[in-house]
Short mmCIF file of C-alpha atoms in Angstrom, two decimals:
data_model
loop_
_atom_site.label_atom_id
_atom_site.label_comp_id
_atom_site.label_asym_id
_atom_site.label_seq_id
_atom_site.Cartn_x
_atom_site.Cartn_y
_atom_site.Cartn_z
CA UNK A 1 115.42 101.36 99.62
CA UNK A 2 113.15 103.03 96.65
CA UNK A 3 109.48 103.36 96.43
CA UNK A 4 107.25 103.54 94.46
CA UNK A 5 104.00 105.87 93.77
CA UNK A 6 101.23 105.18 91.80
CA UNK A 7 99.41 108.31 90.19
CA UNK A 8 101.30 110.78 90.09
CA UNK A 9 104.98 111.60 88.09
CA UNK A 10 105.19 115.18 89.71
CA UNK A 11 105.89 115.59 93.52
CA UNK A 12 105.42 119.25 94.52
CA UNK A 13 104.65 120.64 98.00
CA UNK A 14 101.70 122.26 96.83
CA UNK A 15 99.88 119.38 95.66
CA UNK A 16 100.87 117.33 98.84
CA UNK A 17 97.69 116.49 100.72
CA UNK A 18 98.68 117.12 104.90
CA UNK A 19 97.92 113.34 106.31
CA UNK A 20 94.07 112.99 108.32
CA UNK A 21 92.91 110.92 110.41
CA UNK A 22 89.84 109.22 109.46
CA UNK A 23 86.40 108.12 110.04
CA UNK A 24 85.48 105.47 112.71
CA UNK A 25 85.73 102.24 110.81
CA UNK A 26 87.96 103.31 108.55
CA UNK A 27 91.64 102.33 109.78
CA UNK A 28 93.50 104.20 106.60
CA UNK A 29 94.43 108.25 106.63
CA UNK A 30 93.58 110.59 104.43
CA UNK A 31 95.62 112.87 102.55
CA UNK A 32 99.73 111.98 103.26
CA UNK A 33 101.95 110.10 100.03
CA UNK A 34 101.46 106.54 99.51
CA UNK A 35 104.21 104.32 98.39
CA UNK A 36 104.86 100.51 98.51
CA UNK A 37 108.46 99.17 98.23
CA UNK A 38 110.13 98.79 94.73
CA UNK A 39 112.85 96.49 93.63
CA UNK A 40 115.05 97.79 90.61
CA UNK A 41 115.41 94.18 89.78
CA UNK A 42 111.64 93.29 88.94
CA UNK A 43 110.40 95.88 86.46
CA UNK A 44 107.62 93.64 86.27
CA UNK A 45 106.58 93.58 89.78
CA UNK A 46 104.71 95.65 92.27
CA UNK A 47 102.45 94.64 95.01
CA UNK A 48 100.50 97.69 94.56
CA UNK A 49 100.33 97.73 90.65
CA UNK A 50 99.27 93.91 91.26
CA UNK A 51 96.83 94.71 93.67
CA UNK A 52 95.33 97.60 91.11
CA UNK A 53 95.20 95.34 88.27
CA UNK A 54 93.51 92.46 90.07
CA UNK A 55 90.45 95.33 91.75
CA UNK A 56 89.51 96.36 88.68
CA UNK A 57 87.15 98.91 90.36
CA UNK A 58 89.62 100.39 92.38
CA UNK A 59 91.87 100.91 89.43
CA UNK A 60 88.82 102.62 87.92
CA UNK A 61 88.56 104.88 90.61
CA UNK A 62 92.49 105.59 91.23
CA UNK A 63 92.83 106.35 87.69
CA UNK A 64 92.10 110.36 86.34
CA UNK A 65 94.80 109.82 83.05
CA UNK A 66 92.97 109.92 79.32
CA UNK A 67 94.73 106.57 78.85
CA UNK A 68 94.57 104.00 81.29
CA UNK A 69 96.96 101.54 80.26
CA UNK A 70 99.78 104.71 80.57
CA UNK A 71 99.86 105.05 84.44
CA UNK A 72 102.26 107.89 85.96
CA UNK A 73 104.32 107.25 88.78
CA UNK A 74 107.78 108.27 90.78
CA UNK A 75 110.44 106.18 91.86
CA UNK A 76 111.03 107.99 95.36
CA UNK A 77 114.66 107.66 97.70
CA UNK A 78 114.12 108.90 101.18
CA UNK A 79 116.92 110.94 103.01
CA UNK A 80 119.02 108.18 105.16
CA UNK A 81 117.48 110.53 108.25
CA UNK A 82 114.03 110.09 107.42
CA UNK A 83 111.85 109.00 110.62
CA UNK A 84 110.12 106.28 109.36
CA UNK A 85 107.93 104.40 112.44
CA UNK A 86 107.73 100.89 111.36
CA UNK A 87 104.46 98.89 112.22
CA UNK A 88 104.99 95.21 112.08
CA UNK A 89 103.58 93.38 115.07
CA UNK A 90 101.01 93.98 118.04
CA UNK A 91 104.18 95.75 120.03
CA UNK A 92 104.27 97.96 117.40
CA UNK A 93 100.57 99.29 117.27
CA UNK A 94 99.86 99.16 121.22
CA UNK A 95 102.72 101.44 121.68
CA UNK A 96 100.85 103.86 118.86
CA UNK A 97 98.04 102.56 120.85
CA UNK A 98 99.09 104.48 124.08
CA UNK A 99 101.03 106.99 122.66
CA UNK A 100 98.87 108.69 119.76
CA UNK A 101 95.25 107.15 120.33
CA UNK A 102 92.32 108.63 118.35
CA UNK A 103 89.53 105.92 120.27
CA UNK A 104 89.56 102.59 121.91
CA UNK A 105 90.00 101.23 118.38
CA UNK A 106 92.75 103.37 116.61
CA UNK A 107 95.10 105.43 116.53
CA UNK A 108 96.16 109.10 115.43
CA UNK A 109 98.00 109.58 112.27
CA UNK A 110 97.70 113.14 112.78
CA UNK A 111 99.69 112.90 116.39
CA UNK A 112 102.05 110.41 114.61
CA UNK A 113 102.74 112.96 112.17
CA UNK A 114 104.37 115.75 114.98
CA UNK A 115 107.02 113.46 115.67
CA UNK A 116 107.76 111.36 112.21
CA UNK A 117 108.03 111.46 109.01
CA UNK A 118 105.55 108.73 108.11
CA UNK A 119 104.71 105.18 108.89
CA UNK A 120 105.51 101.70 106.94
CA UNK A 121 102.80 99.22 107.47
CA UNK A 122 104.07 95.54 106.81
CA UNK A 123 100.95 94.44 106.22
CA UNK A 124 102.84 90.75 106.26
CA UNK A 125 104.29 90.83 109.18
CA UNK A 126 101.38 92.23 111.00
CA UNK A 127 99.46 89.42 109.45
CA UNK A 128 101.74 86.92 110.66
CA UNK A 129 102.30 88.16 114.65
CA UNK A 130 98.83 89.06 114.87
CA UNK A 131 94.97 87.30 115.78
CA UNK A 132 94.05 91.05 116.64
CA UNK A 133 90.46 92.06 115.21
CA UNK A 134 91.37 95.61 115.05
CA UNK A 135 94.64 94.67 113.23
CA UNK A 136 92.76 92.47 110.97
CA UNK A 137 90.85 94.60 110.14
CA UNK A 138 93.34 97.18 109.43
CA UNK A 139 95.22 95.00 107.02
CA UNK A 140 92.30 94.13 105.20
CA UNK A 141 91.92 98.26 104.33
CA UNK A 142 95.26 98.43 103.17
CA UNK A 143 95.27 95.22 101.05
CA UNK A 144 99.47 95.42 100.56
CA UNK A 145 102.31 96.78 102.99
CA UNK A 146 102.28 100.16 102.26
CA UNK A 147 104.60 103.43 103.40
CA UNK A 148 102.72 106.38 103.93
CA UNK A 149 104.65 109.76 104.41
CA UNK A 150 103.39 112.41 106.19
CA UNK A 151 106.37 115.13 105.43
CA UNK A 152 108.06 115.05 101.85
CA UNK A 153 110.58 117.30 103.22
CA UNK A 154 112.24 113.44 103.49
CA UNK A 155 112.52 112.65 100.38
CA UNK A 156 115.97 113.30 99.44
CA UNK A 157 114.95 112.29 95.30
CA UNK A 158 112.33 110.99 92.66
CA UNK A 159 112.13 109.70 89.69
CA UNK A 160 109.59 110.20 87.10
CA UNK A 161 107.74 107.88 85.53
CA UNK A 162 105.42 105.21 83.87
CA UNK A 163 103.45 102.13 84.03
CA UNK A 164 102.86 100.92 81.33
CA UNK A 165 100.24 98.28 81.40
CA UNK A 166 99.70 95.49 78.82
CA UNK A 167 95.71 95.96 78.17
CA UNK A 168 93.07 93.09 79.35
CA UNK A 169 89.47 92.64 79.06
CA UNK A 170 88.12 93.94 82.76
CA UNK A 171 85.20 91.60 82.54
CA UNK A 172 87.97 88.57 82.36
CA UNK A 173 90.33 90.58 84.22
CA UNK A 174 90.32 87.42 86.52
CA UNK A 175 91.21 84.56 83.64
CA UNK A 176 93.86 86.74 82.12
CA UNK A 177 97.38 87.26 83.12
CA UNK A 178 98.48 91.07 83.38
CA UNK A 179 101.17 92.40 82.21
CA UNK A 180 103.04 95.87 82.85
CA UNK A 181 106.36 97.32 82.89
CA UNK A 182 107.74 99.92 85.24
CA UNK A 183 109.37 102.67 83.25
CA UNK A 184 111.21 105.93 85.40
CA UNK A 185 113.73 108.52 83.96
CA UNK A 186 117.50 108.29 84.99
CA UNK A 187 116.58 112.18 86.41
CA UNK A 188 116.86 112.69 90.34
CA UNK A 189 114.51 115.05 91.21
CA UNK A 190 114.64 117.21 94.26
CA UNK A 191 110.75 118.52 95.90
CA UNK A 192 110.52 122.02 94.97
#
């Protein structure tokens, strides 16, 4: 499985943020790298590209490149040993529940982050085994399905990259249709 990263085309272990837990509504950590699954098949699809292009203001905000429509990114492959703890369902986050809580409402990615590597949220899934409030709510922060890692010590490669988007009128954003293309070097890079 690959993943993708939006922001960055350089992964170095002193420009990793160390993962933090956050404030009290706020369901999402800070700090840690943020990837969503990537298909070699659909250079023209990414949930979290898609999600970027239709909140304009959010891709505003993510965005610190000179040109916009040039976003870099990295293909990453994680080491077939990478602990990955994989929240899908309401089994899923009581046992992170009981086992790492931060309050009555949520819990620690910090304490997650002694024993694993990361997290995947399927934000479908979870949607779909779930009536939850506190779940709910922590979907709607994350907006797509999203792996989070909280040690790139398990990355066994990247890839360096682009996205190249097609430009669009942000006031119309929402009557257009948006096109990009996800460019990466053939280059395996190891973390240095």
């Amino acid at each position: 499985m690959e993943y993708l990263t939006v922001g960055t085309n350089e992964i170095k272990k002193e420009l990793f943020i160390p993962i933090k837990d956050n404030e009290v509504n706020i369901y999402k950590p800070k700090g840690g790298l943020w990837l969503t699954e990537y298909n070699e098949k659909y250079k023209n699809y990414n949930a979290w590209v898609d999600y970027l292009i239709d909140n304009p203001d959010i891709f505003f905000y993510k965005n610190r490149e000179v040109d916009i429509w040039k976003q870099p990114c990295s293909l990453v492959t994680l080491k077939e040993n990478a602990n990955i703890f994989m929240l899908e369902n309401n089994t899923d986050y009581s046992y992170l529940m009981n086992n790492f809580p931060l309050d009555d409402k949520k819990f620690s990615y910090e304490l997650l982050a002694k024993k694993c590597d990361g997290i995947y949220v399927d934000t479908l899934n979870l949607l779909k085994n779930t009536n939850e409030k506190n779940i709910l709510r922590m979907i709607m922060q994350f907006g797509v399905s999203s792996l989070i890692l909280f040690n790139i010590d398990c990355i066994n490669y990247y890839r360096s990259g682009y996205v190249l988007i097609e430009p669009f009128d942000f006031e119309y954003y929402m009557y257009e249709s948006a096109e990009y293309e996800i460019n990466y070097e053939k280059v395996k890079k190891k973390i240095r």
